[in-house]
C-alpha atoms as a PDB file:
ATOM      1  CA  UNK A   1       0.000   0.000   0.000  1.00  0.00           C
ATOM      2  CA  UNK A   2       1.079   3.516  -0.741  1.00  0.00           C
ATOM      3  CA  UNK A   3      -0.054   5.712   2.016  1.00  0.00           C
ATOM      4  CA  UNK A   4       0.246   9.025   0.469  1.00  0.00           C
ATOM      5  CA  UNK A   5      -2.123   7.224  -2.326  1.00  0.00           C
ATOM      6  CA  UNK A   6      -4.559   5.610   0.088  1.00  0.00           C
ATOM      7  CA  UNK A   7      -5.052   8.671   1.918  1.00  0.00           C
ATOM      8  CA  UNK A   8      -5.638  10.940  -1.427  1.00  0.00           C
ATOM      9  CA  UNK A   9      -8.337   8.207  -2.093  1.00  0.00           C
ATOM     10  CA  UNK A  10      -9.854   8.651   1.403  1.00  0.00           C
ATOM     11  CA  UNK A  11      -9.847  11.885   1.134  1.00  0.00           C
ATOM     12  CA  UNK A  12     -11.861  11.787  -2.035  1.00  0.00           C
ATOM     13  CA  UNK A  13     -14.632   9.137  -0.687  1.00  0.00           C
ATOM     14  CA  UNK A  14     -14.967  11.238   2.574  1.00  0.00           C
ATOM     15  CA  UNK A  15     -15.263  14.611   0.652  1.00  0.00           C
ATOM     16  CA  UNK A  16     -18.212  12.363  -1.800  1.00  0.00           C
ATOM     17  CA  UNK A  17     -19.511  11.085   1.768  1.00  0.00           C
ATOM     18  CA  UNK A  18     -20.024  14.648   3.112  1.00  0.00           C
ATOM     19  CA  UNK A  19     -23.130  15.058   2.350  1.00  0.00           C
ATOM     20  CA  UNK A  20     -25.056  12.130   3.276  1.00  0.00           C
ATOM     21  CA  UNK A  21     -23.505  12.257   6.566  1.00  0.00           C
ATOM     22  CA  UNK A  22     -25.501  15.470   7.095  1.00  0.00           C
ATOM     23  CA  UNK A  23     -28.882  14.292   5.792  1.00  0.00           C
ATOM     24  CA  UNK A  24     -28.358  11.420   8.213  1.00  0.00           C
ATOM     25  CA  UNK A  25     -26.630  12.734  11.066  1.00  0.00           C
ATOM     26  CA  UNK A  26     -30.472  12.760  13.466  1.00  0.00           C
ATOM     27  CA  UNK A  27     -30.311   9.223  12.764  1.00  0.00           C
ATOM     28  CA  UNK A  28     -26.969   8.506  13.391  1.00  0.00           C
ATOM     29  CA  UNK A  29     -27.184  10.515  16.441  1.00  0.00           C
ATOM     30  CA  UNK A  30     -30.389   8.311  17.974  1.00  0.00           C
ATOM     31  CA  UNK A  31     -28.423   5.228  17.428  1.00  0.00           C
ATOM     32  CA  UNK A  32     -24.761   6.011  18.184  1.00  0.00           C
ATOM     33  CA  UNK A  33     -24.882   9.255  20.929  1.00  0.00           C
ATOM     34  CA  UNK A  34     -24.659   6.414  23.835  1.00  0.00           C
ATOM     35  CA  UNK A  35     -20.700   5.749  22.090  1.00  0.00           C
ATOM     36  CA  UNK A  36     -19.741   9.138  21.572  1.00  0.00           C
ATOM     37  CA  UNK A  37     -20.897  10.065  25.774  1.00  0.00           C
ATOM     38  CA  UNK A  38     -18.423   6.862  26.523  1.00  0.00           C
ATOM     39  CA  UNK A  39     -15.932   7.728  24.574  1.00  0.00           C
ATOM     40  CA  UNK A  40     -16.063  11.118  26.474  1.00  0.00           C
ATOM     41  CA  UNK A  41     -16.454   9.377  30.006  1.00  0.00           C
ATOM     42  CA  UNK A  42     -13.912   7.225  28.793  1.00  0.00           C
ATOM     43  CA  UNK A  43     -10.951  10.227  27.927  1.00  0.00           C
ATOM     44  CA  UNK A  44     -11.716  11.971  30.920  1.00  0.00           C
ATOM     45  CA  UNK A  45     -12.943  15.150  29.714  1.00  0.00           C
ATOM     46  CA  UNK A  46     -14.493  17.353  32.417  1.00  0.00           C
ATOM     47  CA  UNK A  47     -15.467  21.156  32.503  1.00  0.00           C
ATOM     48  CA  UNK A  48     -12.614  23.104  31.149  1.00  0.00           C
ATOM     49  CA  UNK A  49     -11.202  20.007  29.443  1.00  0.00           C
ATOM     50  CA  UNK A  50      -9.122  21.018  26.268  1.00  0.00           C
ATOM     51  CA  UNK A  51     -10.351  17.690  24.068  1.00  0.00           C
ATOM     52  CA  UNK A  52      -8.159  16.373  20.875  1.00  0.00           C
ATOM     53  CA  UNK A  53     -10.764  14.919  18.373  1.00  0.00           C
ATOM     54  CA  UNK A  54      -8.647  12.844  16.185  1.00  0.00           C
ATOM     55  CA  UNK A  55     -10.656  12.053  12.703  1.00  0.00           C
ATOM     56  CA  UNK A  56     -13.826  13.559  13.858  1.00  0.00           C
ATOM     57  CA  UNK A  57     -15.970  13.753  10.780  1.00  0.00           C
ATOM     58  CA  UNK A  58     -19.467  15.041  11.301  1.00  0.00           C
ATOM     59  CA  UNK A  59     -18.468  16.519  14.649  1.00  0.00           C
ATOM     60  CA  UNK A  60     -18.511  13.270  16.741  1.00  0.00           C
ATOM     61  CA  UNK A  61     -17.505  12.777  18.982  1.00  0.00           C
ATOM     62  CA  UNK A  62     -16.230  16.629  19.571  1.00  0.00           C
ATOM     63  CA  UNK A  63     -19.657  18.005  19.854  1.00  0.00           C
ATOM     64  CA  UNK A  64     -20.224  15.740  23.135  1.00  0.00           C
ATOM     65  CA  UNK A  65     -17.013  16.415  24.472  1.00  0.00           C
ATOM     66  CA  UNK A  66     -17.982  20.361  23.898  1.00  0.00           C
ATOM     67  CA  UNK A  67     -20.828  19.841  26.204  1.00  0.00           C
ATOM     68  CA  UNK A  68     -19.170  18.202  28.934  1.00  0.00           C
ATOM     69  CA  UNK A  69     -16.007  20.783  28.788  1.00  0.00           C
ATOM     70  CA  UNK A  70     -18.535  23.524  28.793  1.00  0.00           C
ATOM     71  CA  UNK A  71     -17.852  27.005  28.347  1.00  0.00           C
ATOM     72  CA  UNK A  72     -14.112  27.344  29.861  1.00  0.00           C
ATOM     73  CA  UNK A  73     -13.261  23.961  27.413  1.00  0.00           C
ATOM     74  CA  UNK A  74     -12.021  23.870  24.201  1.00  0.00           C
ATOM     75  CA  UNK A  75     -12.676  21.107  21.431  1.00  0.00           C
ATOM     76  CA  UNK A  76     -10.230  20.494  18.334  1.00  0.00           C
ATOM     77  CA  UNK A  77     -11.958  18.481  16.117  1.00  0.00           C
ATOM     78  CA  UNK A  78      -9.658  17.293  13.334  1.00  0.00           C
ATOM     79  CA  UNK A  79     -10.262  15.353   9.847  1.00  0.00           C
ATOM     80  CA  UNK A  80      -8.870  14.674   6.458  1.00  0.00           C
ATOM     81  CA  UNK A  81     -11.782  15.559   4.748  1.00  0.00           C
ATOM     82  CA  UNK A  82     -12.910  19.321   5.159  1.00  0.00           C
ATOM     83  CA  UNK A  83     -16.231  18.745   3.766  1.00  0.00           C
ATOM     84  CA  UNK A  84     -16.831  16.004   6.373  1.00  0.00           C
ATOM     85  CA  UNK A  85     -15.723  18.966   8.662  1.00  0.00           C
ATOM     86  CA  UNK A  86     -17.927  21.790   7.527  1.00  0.00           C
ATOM     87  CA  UNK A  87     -20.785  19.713   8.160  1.00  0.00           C
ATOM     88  CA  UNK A  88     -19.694  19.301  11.887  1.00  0.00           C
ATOM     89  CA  UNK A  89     -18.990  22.947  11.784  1.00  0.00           C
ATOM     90  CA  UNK A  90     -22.655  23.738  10.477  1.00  0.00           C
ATOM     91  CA  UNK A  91     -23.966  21.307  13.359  1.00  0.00           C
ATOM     92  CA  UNK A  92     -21.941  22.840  16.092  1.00  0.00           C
ATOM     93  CA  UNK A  93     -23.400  26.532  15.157  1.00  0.00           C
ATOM     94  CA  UNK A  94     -26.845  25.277  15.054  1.00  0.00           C
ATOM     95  CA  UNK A  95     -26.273  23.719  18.827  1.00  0.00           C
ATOM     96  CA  UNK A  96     -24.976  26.504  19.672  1.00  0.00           C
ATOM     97  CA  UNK A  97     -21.616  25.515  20.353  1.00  0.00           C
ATOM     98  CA  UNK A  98     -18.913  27.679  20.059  1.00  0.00           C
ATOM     99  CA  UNK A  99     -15.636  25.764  21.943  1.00  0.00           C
ATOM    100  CA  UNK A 100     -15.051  23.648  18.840  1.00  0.00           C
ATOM    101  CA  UNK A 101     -12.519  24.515  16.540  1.00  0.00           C
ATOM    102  CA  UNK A 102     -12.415  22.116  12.976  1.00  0.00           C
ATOM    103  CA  UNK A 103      -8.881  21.449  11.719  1.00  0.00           C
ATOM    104  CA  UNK A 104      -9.025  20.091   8.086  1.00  0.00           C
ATOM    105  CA  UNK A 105      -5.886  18.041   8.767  1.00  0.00           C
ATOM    106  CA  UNK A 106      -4.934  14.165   8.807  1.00  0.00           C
ATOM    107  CA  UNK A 107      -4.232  12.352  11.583  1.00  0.00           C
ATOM    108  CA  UNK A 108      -0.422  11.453  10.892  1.00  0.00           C
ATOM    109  CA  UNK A 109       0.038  15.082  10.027  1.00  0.00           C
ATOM    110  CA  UNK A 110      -1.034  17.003  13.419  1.00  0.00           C
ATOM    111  CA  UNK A 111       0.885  19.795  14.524  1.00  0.00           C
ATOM    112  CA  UNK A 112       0.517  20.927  18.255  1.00  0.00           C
ATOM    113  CA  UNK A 113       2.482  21.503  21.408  1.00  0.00           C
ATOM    114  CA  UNK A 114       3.583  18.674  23.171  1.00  0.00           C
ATOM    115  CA  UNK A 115       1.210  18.409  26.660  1.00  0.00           C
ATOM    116  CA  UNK A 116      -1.518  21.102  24.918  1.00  0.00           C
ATOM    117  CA  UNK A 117      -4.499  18.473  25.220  1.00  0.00           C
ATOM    118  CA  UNK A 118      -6.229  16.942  28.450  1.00  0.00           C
ATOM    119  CA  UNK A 119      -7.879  13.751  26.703  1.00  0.00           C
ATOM    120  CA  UNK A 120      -8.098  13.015  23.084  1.00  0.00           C
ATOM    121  CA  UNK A 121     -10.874  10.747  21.751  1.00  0.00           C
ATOM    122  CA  UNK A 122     -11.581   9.263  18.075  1.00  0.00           C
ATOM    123  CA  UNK A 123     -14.684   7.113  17.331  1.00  0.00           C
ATOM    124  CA  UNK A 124     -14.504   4.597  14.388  1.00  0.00           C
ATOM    125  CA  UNK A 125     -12.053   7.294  12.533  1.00  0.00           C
ATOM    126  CA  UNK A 126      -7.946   6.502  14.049  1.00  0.00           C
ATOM    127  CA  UNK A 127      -8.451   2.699  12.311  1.00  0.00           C
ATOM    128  CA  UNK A 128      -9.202   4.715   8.461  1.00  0.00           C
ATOM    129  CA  UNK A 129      -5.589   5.708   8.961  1.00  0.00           C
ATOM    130  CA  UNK A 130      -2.616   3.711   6.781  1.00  0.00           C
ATOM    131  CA  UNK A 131       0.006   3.494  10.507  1.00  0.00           C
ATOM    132  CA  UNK A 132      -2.917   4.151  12.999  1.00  0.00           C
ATOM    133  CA  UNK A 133       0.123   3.373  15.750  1.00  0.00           C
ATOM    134  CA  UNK A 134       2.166   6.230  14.072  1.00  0.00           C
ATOM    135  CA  UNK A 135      -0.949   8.606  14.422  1.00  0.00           C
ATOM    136  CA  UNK A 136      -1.386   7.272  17.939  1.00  0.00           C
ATOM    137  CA  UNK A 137       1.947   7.747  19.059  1.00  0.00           C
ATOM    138  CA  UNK A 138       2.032  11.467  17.486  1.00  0.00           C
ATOM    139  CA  UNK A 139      -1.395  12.289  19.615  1.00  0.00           C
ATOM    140  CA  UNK A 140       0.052  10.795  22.461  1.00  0.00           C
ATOM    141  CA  UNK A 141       2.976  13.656  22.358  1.00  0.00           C
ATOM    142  CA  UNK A 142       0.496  16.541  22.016  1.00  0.00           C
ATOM    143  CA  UNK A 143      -1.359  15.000  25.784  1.00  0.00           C
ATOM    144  CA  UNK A 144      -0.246  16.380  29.382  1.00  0.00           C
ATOM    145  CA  UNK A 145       0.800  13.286  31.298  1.00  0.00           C
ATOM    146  CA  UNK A 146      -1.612  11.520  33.199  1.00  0.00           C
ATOM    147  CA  UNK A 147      -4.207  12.202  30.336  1.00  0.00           C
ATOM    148  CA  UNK A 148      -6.538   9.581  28.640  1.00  0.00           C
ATOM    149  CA  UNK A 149      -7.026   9.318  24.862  1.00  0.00           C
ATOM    150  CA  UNK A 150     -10.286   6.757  24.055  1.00  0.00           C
ATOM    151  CA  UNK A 151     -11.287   5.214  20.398  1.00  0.00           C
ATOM    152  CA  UNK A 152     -13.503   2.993  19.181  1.00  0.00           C
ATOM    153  CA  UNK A 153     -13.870   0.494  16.516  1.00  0.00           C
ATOM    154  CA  UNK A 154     -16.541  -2.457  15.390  1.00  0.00           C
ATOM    155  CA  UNK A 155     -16.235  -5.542  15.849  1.00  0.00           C
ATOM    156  CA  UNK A 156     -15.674  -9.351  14.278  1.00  0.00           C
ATOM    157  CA  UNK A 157     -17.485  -8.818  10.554  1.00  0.00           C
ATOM    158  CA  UNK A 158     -20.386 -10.940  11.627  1.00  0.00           C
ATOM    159  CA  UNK A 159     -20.794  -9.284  14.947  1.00  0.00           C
ATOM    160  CA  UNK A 160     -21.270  -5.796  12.626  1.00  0.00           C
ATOM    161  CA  UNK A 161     -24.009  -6.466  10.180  1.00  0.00           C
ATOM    162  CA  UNK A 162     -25.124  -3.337   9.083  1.00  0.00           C
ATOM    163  CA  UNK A 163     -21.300  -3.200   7.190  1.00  0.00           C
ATOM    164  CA  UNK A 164     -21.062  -7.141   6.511  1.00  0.00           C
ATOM    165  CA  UNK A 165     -24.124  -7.460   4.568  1.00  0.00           C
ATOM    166  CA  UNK A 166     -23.467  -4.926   1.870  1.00  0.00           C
ATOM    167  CA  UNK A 167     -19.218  -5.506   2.386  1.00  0.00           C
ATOM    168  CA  UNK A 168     -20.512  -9.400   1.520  1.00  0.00           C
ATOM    169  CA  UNK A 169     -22.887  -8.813  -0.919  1.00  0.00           C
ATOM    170  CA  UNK A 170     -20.321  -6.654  -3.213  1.00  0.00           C
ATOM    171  CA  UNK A 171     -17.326  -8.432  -2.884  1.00  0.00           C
ATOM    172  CA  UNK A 172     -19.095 -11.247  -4.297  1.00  0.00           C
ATOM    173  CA  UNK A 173     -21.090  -9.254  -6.890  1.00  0.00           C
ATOM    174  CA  UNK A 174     -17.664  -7.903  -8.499  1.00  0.00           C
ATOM    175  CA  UNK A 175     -15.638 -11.287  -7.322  1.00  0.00           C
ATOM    176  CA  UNK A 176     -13.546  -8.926  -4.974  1.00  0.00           C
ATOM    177  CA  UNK A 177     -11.224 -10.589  -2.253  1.00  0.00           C
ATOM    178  CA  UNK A 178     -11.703  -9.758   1.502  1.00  0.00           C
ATOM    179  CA  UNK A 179      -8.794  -7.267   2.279  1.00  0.00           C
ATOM    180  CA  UNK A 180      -5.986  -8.400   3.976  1.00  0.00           C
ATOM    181  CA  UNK A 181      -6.418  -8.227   7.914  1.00  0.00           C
ATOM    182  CA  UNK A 182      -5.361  -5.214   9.163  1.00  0.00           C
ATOM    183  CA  UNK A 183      -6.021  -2.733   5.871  1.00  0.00           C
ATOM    184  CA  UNK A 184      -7.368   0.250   7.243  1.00  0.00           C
ATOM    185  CA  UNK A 185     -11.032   0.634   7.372  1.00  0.00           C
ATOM    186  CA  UNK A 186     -13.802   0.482   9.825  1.00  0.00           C
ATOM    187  CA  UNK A 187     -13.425  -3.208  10.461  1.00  0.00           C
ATOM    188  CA  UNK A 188      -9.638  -3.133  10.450  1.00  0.00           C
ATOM    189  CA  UNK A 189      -9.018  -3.666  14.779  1.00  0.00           C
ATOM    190  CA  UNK A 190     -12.086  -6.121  15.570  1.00  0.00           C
ATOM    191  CA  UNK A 191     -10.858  -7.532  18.281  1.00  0.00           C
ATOM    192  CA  UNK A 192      -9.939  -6.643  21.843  1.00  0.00           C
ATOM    193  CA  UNK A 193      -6.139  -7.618  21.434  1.00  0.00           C
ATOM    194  CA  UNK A 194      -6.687  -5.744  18.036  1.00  0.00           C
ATOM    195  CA  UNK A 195      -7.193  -2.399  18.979  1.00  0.00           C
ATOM    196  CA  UNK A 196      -5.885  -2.394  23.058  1.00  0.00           C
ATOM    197  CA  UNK A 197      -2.885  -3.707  20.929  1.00  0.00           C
ATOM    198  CA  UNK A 198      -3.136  -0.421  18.799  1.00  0.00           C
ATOM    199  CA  UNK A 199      -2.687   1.943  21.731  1.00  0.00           C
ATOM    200  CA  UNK A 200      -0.289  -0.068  23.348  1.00  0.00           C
ATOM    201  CA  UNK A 201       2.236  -0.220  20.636  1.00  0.00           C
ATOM    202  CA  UNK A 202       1.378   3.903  20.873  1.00  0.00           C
ATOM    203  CA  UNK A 203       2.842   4.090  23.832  1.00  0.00           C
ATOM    204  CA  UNK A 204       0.247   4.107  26.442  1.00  0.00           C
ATOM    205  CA  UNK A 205      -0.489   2.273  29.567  1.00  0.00           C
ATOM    206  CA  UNK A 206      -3.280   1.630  31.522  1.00  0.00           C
ATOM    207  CA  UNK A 207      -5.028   0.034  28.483  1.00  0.00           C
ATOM    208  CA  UNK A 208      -8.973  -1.761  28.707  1.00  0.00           C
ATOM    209  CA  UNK A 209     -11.105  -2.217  26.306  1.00  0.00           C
ATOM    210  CA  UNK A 210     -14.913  -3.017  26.623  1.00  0.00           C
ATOM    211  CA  UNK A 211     -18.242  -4.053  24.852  1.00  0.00           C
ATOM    212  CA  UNK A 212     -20.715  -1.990  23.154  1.00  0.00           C
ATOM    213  CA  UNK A 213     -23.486  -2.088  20.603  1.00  0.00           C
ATOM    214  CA  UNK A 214     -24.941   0.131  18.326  1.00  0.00           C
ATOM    215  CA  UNK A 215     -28.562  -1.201  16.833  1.00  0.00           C
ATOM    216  CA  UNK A 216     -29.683   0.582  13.658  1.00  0.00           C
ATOM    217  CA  UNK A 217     -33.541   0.152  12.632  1.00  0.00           C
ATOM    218  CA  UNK A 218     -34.601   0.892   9.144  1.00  0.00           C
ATOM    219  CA  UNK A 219     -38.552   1.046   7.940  1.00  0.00           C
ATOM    220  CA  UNK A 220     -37.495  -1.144   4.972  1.00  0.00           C
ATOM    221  CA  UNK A 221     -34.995  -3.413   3.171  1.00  0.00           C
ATOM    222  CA  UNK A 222     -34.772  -0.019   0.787  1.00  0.00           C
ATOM    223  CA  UNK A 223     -33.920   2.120   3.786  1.00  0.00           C
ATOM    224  CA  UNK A 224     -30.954   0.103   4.736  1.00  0.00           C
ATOM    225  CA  UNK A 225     -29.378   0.516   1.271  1.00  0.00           C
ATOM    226  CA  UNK A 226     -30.304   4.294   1.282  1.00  0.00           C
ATOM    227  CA  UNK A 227     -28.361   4.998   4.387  1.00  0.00           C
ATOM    228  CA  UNK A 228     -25.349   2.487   3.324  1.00  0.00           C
ATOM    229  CA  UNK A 229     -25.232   4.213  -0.053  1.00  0.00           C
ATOM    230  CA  UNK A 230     -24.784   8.079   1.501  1.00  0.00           C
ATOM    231  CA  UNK A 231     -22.880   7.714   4.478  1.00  0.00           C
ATOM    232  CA  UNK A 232     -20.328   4.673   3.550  1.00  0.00           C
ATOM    233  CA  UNK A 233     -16.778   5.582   1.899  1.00  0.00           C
ATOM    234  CA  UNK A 234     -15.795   2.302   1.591  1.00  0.00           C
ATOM    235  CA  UNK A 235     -18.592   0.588   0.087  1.00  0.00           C
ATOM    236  CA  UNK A 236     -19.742   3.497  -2.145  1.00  0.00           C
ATOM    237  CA  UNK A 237     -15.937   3.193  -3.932  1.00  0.00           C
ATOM    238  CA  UNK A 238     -16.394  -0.380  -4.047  1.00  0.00           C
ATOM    239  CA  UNK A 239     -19.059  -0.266  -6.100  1.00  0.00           C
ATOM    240  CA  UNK A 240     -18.787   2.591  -7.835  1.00  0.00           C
ATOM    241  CA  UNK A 241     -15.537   1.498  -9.842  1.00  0.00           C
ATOM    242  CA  UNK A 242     -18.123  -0.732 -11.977  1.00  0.00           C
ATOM    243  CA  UNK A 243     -20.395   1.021 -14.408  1.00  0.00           C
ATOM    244  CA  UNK A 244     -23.704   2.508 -14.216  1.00  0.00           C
ATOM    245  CA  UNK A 245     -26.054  -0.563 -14.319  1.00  0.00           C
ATOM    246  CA  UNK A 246     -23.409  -2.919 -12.659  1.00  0.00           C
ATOM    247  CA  UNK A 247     -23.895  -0.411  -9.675  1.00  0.00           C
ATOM    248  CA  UNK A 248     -27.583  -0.230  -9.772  1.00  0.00           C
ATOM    249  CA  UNK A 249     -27.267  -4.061  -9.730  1.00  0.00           C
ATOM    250  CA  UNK A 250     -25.470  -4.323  -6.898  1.00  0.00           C
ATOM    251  CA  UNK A 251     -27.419  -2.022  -4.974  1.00  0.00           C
ATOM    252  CA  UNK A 252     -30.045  -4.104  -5.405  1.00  0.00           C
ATOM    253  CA  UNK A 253     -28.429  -7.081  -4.182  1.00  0.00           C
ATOM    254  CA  UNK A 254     -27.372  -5.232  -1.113  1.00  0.00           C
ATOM    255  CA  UNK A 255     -31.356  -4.389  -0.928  1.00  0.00           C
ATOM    256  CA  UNK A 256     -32.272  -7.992  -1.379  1.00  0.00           C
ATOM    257  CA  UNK A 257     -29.495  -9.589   1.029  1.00  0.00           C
ATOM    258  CA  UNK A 258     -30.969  -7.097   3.807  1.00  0.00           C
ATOM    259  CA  UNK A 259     -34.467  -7.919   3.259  1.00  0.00           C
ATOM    260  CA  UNK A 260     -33.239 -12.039   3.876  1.00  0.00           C
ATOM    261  CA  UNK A 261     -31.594 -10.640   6.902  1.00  0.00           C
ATOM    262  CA  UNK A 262     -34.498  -9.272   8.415  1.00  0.00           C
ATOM    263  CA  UNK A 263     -36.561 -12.142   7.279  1.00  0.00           C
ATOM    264  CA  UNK A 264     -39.002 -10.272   5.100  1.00  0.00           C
ATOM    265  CA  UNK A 265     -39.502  -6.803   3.012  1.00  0.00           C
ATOM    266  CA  UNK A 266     -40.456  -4.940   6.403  1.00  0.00           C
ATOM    267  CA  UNK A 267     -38.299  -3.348   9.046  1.00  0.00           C
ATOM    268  CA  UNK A 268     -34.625  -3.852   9.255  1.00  0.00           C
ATOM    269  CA  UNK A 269     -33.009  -4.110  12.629  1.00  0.00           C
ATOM    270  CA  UNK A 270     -28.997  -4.897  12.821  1.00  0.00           C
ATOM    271  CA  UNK A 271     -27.436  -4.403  15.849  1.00  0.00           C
ATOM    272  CA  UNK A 272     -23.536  -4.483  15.937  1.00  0.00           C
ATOM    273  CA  UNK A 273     -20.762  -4.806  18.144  1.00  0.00           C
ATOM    274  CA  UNK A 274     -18.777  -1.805  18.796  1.00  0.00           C
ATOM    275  CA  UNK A 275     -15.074  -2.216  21.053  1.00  0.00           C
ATOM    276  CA  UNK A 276     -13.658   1.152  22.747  1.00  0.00           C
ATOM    277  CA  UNK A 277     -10.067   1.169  23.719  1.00  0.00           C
ATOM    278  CA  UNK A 278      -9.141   3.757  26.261  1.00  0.00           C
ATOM    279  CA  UNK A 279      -5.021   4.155  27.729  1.00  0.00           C
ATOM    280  CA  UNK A 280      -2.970   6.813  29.492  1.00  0.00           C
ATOM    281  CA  UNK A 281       0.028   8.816  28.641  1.00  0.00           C
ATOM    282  CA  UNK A 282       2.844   8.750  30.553  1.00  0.00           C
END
């Protein structure tokens, strides 16, 4: 892999991704806002708090860590993609937030003081990047000692369905290989040893990981593919390499593979496993 090349290409998917993050963001919130308040918990971010948000996309999980740093805190919330960003800077006005600062800026490129942050956090967004150890080990310099950084990642593929299902589906649409263990994506650290590994090798001690879930529930089969379509990179430049009705096919089989899933053409309710990997600096 060529990480300047992989991370031009995530840039691009993100900057495409933008905008169904937005239209989706209520929903996302409903399902996932339990994740973002651990994470938070997790880091150790209390009132006056200055917060690291390492690949924060949307503004999550730096608009919860605004809220418990309050008024005397200050959020960075950093990303590679700046349109991902302005969306999290358009939420943040509208909740009247005004501690966060967005940093179009990737993760292995960071820039600040060393010992200018008091907890640092990244949910599901570290594990997109090509040495997430590297990007670890560079956040870990800009944290006072003593402070906590806390990320999160899904689980075992079949333990995440809402990605496995349409991940499955295409691969075997287009005849595509499962990636390598360990490429960088969403499922890239789905195990415990996985990602406490990932902070370890970073540098920091203190390291436990633990269990959670995020369930998803769609009206329809057509719902489901909806969402995956606007909100994920990955999948979206899977399929997307194939032309026009190749695409529409395989959205459709992602559609169909859903509805067997849920066991009929009505609701759709995945829920997936989610790990969160917290450690101190030294």
């Amino acid at each position: 892999m060529d990480p300047a090349a992989f991370r031009e290409a995530q840039h691009r998917h993100w900057d495409a991704a933008a905008v169904g993050w937005e239209q989706w963001s209520a929903f996302n919130d409903r399902a996932d806002a339990h994740i973002s308040a651990r994470l938070v918990e997790l880091a150790g971010v209390r009132p006056g708090s200055r917060v690291l948000d390492v690949a924060a996309g949307y503004g999550e999980p730096a608009l919860t860590a605004a809220r418990r740093a309050g008024p005397e805190g200050r959020v960075v919330a950093t990303d590679l993609s700046a349109e991902m960003l302005a969306s999290g800077r358009r939420r943040a006005a509208a909740a009247g937030l005004d501690t966060v600062e967005f940093l179009a800026c990737g993760a292995c490129s960071l820039d600040f003081p060393s010992a200018s942050f008091d907890a640092a956090v990244s949910r599901w967004g570290i594990i997109f990047e090509p040495d997430p150890e590297a990007a670890a080990r560079r956040v870990r310099g800009f944290l006072k000692p003593g402070a906590r950084i806390a990320i999160s990642s899904w689980g075992e593929p079949e333990e995440v369905p809402f990605l496995a299902i349409p991940m499955r589906t295409a691969m075997q649409r287009f005849g595509v290989a499962p990636p390598p263990p360990g490429t960088p994506g969403p499922l890239s650290r789905p195990t415990p040893a996985a990602l406490g590994g990932l902070l370890e090798a970073a540098g920091f001690s203190d390291v436990a990981v633990e269990r959670d879930a995020v369930t998803f529930v769609f009206d329809a089969p057509e719902r489901f593919t909806a969402y995956v379509r606007a909100i994920s990179a990955p999948i979206r430049a899977m399929v997307e390499q194939h032309a026009g009705e190749a695409q529409e096919e395989a959205w459709d089989a992602i559609t169909q593979a859903a509805a067997e899933a849920a066991g009929g053409p009505g609701p759709v309710t995945l829920t997936n496993v989610v790990l969160l990997a917290s450690g101190t600096a030294p």
